[in-house]
Coordinates of C-alpha atoms in Angstrom, one line a residue:
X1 CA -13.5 27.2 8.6
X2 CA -13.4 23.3 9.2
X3 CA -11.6 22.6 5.5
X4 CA -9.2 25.2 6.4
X5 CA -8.3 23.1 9.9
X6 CA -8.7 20.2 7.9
X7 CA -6.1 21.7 5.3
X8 CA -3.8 22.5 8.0
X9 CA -3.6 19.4 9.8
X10 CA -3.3 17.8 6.4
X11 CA 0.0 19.6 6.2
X12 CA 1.2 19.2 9.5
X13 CA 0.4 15.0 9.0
X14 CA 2.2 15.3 5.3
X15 CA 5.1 17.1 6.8
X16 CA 5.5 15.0 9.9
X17 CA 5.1 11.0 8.0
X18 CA 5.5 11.8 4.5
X19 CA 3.3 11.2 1.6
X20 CA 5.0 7.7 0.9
X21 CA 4.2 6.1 4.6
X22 CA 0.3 7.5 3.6
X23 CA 0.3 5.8 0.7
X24 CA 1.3 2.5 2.1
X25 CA -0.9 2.6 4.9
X26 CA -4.2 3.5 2.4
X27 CA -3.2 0.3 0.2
X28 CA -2.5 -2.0 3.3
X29 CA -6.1 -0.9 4.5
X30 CA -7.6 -1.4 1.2
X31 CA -6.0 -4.8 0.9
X32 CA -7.8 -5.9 4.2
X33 CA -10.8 -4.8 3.7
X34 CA -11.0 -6.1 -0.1
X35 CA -12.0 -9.6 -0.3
X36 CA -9.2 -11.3 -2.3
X37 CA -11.5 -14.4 -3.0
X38 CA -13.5 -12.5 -5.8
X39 CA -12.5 -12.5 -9.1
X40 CA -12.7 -8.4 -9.9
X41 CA -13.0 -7.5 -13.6
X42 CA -10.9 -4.7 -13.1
X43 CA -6.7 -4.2 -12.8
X44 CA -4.8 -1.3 -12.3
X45 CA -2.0 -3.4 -14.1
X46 CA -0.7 -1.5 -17.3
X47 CA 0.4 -4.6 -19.3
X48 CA -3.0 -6.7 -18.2
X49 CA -4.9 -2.9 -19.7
X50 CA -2.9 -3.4 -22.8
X51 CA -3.5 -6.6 -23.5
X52 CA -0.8 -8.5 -22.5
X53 CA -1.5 -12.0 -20.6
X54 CA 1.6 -12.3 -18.5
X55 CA 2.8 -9.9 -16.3
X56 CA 5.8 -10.5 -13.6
X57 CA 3.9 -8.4 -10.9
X58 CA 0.3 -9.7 -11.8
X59 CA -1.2 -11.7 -8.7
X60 CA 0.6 -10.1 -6.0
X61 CA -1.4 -7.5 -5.2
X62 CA -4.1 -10.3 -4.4
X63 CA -1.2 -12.4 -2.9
X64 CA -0.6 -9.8 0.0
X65 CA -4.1 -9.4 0.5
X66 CA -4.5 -13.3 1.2
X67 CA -1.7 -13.3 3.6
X68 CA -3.1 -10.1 5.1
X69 CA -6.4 -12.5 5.8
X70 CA -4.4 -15.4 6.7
X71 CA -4.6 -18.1 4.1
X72 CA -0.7 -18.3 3.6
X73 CA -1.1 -21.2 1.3
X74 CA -3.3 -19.4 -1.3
X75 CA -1.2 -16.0 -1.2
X76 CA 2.0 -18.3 -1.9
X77 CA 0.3 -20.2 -4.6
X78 CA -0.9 -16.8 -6.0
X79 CA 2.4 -15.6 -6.6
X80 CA 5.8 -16.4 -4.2
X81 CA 6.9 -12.8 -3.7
X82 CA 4.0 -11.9 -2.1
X83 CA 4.8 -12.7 1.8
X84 CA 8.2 -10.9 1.3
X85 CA 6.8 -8.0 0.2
X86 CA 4.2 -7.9 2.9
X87 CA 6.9 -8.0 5.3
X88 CA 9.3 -5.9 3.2
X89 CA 6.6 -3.2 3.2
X90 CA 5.1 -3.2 6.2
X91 CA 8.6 -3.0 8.1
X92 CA 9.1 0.7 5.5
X93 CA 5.8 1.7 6.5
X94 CA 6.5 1.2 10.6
X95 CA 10.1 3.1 9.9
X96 CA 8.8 5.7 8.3
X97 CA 5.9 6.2 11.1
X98 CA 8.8 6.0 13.5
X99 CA 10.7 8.4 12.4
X100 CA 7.6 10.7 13.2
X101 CA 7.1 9.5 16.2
X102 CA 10.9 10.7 16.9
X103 CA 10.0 13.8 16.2
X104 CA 11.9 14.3 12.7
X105 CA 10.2 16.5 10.1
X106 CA 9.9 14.6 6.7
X107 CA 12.1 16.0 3.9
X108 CA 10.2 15.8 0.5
X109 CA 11.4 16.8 -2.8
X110 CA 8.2 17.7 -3.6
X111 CA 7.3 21.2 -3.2

């Protein structure tokens, strides 16, 4: 009974914001709760897993999350595209939760 409702108003939320403005909002909330001042052993970066040492997107993951916490000098030394894509994000995020809002249904291509 409850994971049916649960299943339903899953669909209705997916429907209505779209599984791309759910995404966002999970990694925004992970990114403020994680504490970007520890070193984790772990990446979810596919060059770093392959052994590569330089990656282009490396760092700004941990760059967003120090702006999100507010030590802009660390999230620009950390890596420079960072802020903007805080801001570049967050401002897709709000549009697409907007949209909602307005009442449009979200059109997926996935079925």
């Amino acid at each position: 009974m409850i994971a049916t409702i649960a299943r339903k108003i899953s669909r209705v939320v997916y429907k209505r914001i779209g599984l791309e403005a759910i995404i966002w909002l999970a990694a925004f909330f992970y990114l403020a709760i994680h504490d970007p001042y520890v070193q984790a052993e772990f990446t979810l970066c596919p060059l770093e897993n392959l052994g590569f040492h330089y990656c282009p997107g490396c760092g700004l993951g941990r760059s967003v999350s120090f702006f999100i916490h507010g030590d802009i000098a660390r999230s620009v030394q950390t890596h420079l595209l960072g802020i903007p894509a805080t801001i570049i994000l967050l401002s897709r995020t709000f549009s697409l939760f907007n949209v909602a809002l307005e009442g449009k249904v979200f059109q997926s291509s996935i079925q």
